[in-house]
PDB file of C-alpha atoms in Angstrom:
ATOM      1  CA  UNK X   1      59.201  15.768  28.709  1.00  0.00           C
ATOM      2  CA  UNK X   2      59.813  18.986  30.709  1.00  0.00           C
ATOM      3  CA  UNK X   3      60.079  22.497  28.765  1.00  0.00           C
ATOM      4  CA  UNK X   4      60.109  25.887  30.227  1.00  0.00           C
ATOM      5  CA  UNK X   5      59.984  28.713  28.101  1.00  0.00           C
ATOM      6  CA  UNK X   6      59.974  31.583  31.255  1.00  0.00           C
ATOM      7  CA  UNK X   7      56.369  32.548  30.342  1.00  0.00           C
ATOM      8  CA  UNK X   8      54.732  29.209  28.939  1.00  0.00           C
ATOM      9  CA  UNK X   9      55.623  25.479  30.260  1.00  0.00           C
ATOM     10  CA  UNK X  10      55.002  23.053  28.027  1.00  0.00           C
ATOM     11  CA  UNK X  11      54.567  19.328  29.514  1.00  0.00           C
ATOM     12  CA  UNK X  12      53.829  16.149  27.158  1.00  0.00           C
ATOM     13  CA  UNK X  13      52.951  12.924  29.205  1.00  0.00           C
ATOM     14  CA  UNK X  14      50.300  10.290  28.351  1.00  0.00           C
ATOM     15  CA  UNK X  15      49.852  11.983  24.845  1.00  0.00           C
ATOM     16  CA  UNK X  16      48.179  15.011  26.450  1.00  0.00           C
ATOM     17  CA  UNK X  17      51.170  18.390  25.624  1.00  0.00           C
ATOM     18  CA  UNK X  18      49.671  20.778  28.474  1.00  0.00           C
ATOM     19  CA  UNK X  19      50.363  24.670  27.885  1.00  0.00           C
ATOM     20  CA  UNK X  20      50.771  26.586  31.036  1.00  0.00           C
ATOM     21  CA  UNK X  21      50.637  30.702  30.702  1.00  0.00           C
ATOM     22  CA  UNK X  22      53.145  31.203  33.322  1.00  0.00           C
ATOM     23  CA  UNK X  23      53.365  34.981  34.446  1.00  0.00           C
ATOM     24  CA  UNK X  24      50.906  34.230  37.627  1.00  0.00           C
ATOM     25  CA  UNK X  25      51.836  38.448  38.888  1.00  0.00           C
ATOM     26  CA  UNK X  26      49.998  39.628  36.175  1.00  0.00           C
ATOM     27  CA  UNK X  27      47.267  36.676  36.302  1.00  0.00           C
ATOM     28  CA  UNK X  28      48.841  35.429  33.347  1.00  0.00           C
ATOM     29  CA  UNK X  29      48.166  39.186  31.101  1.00  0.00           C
ATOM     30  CA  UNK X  30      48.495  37.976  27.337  1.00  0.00           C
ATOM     31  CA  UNK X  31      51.951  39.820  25.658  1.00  0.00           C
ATOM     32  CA  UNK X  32      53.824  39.653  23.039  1.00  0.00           C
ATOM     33  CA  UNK X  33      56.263  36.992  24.725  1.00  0.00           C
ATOM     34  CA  UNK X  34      53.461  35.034  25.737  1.00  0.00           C
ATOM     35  CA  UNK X  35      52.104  34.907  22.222  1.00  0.00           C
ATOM     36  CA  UNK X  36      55.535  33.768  21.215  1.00  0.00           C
ATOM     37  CA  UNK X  37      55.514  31.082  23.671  1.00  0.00           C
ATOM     38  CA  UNK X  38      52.089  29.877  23.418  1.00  0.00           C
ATOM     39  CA  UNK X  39      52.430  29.725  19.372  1.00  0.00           C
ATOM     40  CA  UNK X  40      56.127  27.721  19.811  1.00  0.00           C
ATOM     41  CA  UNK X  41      54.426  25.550  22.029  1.00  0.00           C
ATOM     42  CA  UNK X  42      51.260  25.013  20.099  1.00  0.00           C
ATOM     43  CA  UNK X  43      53.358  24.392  17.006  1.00  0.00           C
ATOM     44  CA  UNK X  44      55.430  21.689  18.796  1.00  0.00           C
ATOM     45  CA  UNK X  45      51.826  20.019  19.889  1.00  0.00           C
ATOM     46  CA  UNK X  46      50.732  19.889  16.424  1.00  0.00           C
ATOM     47  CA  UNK X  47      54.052  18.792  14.796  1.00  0.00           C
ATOM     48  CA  UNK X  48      54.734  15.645  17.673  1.00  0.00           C
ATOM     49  CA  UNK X  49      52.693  12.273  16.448  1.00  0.00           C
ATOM     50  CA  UNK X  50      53.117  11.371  20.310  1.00  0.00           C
ATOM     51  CA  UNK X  51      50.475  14.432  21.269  1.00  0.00           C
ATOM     52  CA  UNK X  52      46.971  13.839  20.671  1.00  0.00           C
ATOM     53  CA  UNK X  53      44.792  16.065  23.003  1.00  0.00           C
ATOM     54  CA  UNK X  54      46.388  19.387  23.858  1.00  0.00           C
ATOM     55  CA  UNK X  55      45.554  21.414  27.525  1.00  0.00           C
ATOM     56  CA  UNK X  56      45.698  24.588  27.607  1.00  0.00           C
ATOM     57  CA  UNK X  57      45.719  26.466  31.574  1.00  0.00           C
ATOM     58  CA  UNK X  58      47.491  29.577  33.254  1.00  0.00           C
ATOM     59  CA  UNK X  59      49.199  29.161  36.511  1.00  0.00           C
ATOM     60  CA  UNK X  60      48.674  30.546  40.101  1.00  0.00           C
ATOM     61  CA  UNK X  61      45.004  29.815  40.034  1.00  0.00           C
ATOM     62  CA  UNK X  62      43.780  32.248  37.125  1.00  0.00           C
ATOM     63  CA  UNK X  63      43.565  31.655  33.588  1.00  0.00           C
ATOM     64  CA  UNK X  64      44.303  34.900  32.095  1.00  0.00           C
ATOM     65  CA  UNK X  65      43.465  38.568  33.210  1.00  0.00           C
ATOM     66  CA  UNK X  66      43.649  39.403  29.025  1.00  0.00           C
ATOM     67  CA  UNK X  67      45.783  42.113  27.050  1.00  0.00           C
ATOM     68  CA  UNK X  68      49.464  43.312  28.821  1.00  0.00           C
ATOM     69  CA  UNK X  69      48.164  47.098  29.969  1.00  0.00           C
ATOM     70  CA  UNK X  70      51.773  47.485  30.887  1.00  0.00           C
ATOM     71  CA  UNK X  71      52.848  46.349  27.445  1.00  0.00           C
ATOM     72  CA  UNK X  72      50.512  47.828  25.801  1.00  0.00           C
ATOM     73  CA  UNK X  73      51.287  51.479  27.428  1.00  0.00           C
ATOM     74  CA  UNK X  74      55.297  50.575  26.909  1.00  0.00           C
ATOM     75  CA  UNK X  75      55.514  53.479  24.467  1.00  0.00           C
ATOM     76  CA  UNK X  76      53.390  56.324  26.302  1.00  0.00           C
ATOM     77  CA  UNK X  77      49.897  57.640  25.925  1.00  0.00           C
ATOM     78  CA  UNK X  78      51.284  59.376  22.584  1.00  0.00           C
ATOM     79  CA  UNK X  79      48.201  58.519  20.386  1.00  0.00           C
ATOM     80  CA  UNK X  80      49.903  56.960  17.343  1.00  0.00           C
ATOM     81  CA  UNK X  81      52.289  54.993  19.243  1.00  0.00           C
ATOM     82  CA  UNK X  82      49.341  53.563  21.098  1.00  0.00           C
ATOM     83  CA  UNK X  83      47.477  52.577  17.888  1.00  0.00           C
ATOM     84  CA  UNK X  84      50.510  50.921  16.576  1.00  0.00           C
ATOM     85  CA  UNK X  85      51.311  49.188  19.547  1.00  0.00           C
ATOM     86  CA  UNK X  86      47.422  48.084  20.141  1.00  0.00           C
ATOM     87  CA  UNK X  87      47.503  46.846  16.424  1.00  0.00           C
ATOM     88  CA  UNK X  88      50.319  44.646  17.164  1.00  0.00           C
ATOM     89  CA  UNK X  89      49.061  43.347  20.063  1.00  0.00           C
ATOM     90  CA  UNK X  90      45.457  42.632  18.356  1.00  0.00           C
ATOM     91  CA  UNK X  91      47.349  40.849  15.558  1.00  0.00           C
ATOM     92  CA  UNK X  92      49.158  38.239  18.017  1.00  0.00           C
ATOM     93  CA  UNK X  93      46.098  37.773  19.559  1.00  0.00           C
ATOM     94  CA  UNK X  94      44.377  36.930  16.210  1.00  0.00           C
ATOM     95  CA  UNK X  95      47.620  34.011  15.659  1.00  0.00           C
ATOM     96  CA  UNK X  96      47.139  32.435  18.640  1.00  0.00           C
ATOM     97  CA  UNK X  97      43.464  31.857  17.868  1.00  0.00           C
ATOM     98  CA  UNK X  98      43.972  30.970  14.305  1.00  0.00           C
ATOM     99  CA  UNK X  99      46.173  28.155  15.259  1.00  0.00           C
ATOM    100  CA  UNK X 100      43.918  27.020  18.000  1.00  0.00           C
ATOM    101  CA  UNK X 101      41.577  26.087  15.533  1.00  0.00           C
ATOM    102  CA  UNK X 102      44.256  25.158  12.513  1.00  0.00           C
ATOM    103  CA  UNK X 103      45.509  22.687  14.453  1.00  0.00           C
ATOM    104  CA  UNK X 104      42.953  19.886  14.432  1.00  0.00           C
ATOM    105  CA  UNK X 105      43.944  18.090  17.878  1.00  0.00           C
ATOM    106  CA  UNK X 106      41.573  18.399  20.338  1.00  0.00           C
ATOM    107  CA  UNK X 107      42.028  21.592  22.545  1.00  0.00           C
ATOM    108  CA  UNK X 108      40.376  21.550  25.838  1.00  0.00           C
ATOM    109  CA  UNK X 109      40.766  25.091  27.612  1.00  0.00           C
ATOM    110  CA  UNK X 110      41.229  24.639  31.682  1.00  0.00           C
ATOM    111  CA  UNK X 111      39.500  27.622  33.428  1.00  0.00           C
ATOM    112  CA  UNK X 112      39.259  29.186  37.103  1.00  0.00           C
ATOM    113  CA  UNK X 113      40.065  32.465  38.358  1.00  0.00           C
ATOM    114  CA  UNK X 114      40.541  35.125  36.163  1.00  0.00           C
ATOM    115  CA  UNK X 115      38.977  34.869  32.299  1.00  0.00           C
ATOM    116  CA  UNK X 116      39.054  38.077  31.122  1.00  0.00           C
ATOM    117  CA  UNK X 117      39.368  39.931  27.517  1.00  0.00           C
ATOM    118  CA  UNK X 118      41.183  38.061  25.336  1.00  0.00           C
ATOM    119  CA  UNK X 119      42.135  35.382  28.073  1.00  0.00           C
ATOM    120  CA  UNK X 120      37.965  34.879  27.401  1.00  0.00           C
ATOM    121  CA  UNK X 121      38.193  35.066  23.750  1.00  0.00           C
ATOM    122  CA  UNK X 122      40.880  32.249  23.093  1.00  0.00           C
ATOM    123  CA  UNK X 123      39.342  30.237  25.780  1.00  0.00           C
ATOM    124  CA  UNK X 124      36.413  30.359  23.700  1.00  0.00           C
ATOM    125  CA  UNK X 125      38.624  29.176  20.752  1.00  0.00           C
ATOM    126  CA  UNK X 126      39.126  26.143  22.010  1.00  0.00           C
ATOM    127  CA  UNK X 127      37.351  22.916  20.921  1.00  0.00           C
ATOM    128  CA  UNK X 128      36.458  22.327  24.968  1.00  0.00           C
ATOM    129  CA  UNK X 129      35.820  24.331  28.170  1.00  0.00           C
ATOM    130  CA  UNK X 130      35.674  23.057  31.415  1.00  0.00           C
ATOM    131  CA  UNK X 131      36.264  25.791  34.612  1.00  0.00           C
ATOM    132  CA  UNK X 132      35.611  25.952  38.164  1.00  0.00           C
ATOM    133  CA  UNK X 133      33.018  27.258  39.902  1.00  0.00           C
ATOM    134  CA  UNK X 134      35.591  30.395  41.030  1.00  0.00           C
ATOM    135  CA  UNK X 135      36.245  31.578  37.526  1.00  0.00           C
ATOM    136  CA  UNK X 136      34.671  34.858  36.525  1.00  0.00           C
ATOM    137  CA  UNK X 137      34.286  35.336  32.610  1.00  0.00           C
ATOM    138  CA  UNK X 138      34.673  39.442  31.481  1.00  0.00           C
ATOM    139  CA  UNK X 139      34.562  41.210  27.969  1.00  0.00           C
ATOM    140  CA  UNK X 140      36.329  44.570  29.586  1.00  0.00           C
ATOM    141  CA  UNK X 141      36.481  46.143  26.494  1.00  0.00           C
ATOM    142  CA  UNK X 142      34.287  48.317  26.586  1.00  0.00           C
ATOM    143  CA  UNK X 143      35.686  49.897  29.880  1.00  0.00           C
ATOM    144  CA  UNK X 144      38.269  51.417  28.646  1.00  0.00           C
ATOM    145  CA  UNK X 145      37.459  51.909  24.970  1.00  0.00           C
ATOM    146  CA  UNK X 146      37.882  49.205  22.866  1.00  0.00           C
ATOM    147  CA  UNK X 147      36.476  46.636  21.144  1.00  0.00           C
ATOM    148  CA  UNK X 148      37.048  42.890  21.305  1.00  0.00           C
ATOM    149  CA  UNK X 149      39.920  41.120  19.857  1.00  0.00           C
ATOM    150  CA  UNK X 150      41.297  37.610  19.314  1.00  0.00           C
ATOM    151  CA  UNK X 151      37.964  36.648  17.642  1.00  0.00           C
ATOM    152  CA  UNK X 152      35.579  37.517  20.337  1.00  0.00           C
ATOM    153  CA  UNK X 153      32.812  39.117  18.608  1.00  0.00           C
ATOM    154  CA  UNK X 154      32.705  36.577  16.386  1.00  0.00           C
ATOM    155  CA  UNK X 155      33.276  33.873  18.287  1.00  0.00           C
ATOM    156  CA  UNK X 156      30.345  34.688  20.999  1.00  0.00           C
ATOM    157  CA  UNK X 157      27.933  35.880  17.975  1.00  0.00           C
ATOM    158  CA  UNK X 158      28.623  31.833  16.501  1.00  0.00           C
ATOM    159  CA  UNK X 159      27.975  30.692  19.778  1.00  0.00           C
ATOM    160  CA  UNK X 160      25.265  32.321  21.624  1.00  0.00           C
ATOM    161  CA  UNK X 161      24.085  35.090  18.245  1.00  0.00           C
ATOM    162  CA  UNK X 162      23.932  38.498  18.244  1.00  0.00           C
ATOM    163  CA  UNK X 163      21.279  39.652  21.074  1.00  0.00           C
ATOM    164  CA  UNK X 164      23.435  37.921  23.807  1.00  0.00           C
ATOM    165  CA  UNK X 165      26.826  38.809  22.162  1.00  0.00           C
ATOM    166  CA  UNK X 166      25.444  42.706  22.468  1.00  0.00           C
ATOM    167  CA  UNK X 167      24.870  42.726  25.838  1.00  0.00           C
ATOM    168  CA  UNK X 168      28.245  40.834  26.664  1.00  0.00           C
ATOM    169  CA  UNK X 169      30.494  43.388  24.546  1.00  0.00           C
ATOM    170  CA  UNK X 170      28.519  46.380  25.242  1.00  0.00           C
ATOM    171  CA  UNK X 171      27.778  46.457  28.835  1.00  0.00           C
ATOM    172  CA  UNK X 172      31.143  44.079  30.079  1.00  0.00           C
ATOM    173  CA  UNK X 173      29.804  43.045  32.861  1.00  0.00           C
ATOM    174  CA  UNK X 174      31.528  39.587  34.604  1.00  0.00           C
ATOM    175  CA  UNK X 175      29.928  36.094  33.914  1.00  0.00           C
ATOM    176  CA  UNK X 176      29.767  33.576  36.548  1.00  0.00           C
ATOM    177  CA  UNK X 177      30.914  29.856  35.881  1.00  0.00           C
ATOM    178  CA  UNK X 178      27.110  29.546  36.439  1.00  0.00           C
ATOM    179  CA  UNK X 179      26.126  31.676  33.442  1.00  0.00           C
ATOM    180  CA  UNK X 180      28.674  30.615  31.448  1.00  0.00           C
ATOM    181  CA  UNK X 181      26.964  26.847  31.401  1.00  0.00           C
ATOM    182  CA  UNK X 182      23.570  28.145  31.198  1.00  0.00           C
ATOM    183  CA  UNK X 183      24.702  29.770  27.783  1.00  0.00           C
ATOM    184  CA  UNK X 184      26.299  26.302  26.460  1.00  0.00           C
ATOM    185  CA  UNK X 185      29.726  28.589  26.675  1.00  0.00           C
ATOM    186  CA  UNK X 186      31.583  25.961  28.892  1.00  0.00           C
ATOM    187  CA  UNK X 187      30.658  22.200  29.267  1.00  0.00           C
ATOM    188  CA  UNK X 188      31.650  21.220  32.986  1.00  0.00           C
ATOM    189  CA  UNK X 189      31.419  23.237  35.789  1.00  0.00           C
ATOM    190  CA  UNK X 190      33.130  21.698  38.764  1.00  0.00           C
ATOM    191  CA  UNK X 191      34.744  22.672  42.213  1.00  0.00           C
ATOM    192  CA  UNK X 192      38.022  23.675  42.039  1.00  0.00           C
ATOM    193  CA  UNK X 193      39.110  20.737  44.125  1.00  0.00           C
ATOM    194  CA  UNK X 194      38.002  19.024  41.212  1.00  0.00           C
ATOM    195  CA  UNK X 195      39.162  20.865  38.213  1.00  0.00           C
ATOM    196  CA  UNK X 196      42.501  18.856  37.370  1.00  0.00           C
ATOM    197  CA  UNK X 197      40.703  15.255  37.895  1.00  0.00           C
ATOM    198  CA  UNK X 198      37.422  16.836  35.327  1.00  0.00           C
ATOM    199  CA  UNK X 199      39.965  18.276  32.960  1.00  0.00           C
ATOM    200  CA  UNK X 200      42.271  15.176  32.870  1.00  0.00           C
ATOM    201  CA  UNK X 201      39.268  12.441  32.762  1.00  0.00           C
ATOM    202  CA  UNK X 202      38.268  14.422  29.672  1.00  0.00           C
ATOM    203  CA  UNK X 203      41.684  14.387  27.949  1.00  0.00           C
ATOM    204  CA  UNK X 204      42.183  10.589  28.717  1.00  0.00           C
ATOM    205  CA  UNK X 205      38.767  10.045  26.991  1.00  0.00           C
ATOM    206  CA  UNK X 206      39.643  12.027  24.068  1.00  0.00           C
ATOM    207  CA  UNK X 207      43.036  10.344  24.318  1.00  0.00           C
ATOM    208  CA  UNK X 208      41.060   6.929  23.419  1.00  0.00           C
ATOM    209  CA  UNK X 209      39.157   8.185  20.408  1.00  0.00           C
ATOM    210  CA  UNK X 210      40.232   7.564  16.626  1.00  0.00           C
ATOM    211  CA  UNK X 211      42.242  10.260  15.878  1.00  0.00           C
ATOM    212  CA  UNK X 212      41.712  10.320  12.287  1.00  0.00           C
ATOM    213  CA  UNK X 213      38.374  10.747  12.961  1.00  0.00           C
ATOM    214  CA  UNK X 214      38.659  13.485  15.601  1.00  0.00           C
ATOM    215  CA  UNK X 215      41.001  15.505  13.364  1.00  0.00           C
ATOM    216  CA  UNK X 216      38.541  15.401  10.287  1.00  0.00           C
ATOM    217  CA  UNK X 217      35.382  16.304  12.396  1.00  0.00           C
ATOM    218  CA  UNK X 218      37.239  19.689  13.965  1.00  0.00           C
ATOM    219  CA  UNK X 219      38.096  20.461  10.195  1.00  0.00           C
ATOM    220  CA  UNK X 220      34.333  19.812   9.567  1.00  0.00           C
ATOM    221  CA  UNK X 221      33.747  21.999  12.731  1.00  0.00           C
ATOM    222  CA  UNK X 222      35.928  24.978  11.145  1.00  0.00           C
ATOM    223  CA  UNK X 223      34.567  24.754   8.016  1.00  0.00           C
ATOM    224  CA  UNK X 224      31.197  25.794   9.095  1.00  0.00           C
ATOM    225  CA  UNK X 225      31.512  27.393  11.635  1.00  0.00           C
ATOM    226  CA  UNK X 226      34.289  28.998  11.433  1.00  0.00           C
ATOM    227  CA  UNK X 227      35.338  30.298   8.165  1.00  0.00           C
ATOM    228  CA  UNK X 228      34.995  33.732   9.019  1.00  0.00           C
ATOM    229  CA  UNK X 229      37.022  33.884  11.575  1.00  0.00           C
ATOM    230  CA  UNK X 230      40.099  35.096   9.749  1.00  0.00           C
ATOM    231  CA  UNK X 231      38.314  38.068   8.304  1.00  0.00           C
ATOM    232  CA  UNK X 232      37.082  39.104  12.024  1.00  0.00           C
ATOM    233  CA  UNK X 233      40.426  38.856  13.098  1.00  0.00           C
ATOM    234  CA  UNK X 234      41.878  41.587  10.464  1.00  0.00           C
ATOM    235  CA  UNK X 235      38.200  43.760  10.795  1.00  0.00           C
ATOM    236  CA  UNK X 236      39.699  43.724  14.513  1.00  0.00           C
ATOM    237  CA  UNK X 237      43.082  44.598  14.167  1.00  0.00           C
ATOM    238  CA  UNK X 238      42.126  47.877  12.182  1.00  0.00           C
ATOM    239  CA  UNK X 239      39.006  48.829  14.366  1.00  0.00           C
ATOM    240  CA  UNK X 240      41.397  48.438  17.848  1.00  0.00           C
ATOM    241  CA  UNK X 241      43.876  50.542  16.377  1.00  0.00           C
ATOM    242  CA  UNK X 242      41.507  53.146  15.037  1.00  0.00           C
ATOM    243  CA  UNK X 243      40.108  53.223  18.537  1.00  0.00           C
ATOM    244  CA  UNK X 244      43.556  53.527  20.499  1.00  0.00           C
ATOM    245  CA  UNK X 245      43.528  57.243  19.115  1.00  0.00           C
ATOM    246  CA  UNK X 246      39.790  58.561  20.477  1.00  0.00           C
ATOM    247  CA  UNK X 247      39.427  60.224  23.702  1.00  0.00           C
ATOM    248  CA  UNK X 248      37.321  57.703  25.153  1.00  0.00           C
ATOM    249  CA  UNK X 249      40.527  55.320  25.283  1.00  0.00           C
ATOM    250  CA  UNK X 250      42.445  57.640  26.568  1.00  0.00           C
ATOM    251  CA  UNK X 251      40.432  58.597  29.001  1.00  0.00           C
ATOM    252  CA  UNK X 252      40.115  55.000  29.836  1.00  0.00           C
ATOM    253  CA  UNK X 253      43.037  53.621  29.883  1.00  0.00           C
ATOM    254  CA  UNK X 254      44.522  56.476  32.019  1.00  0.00           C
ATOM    255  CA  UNK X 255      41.598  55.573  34.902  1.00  0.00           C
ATOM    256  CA  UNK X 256      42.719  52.164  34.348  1.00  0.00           C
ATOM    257  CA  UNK X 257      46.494  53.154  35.323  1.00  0.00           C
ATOM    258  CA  UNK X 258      44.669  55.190  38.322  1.00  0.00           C
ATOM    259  CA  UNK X 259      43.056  52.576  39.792  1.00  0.00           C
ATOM    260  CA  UNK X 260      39.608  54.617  39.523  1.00  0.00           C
ATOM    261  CA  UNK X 261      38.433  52.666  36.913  1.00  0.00           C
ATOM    262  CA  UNK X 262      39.662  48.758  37.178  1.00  0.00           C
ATOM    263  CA  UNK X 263      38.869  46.779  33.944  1.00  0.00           C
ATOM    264  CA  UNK X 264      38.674  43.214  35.687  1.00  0.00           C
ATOM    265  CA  UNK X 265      37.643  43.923  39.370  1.00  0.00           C
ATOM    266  CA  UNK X 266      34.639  46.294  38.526  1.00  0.00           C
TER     267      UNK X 266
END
């Protein structure tokens, strides 16, 4: 079964449901649509007995470049109107991640290209990563402003602790495929001739599993390492939109529109 939903394809075959982010223009930029889509599609995932293992990949060879700018600007540089629409934004971000770890399939995260910002954040979400040796892995915050959202403070501080999450968030610089495995971030790294066969294999595998026992060891998985993920999420949502207001945001989103200053290509 075949479903397009303009920005997000959703495919079920072999009991794997594979969601595409499919605006490949704006390397698959994370809006409000898309958070729609993604959360329809995750919700059918969970809710079909057929699905056990879930993909989850962006088309045109990236991943996802993070936050709409252009969505996010929609209203003008009028500072309240920013903070609003950055706290909306920040909040569907939050939902998508929540349900990636509500739902207690298995969620493997397929990665090359661009990984950036909150693309990065719910990849790290996920209960699996594998990515090609091409992708490059940013926390671009920082360069114009803000502070992490869908989790990612959090979810790199649970993962790697607090003197590697600093540097990360604070400086933003990019992370090779590379890196990322040397930190335990991803699991495979492969070619990118090889990405579909690594990713598939993996799902098959899972595929064969108990299921029962799958689902009750990623609700084991949440419950300690995860619990405080919800109250990161809303600590977000009202730091990003206190932030959208300062100068330094302004400043940096408005290089950003420039070109002087780019977010993911610096």
């Amino acid at each position: 079964m075949t479903q397009s939903q303009d920005v997000v394809i959703y495919n079920v075959e072999n009991h794997i449901a594979t969601i595409t982010l499919n605006d490949p223009k704006s390397l698959n930029a994370f809006s409000t649509l898309m958070k729609s889509a993604i959360i329809s599609a995750l919700q059918e995932a969970e809710a079909d007995a057929d699905v056990r293992v879930i993909i989850l990949q962006g088309a045109g060879g990236n991943f996802s470049s993070g936050g709409d700018i252009k969505e996010m600007l929609s209203d003008g540089l009028e500072r309240e109107a920013l903070s609003e629409k950055l706290k909306s934004m920040v909040e569907g971000a939050g939902e998508v991640s929540l349900l990636l770890r509500k739902i207690h399939k298995p969620i493997i995260a397929k990665l090359e290209g661009a990984v950036a910002g909150a693309g990065m954040n719910l990849a790290l979400t996920c209960d699996f990563r594998i990515t090609a040796d091409n992708a490059k892995f940013v926390q671009a915050f920082v360069h114009i402003g803000l502070v992490p959202d869908a989790g990612g403070i959090y979810l790199l501080n649970e993962l790697v602790g607090p003197a590697k999450t600093t540097e990360l968030v604070m400086l933003g610089d990019k992370i090779s495929a590379k890196d990322m495995a040397d930190l335990n971030l991803v699991n495979q790294v492969v070619s990118s001739d090889e990405l579909d066969e690594a990713v598939l294999k993996l799902a098959n595998r899972l595929t064969q599993l108990p299921a029962t026992a799958l689902t009750t060891m990623k609700h084991l998985i949440n419950t300690h390492a995860y619990m405080g993920l919800n109250e990161a999420l809303d600590m977000e949502v009202h730091q990003q939109a206190r932030l959208a207001k300062t100068d330094d945001f302004i400043e940096g989103i408005t290089a950003f529109i420039e070109k002087r200053k780019p977010v993911y290509n610096k």
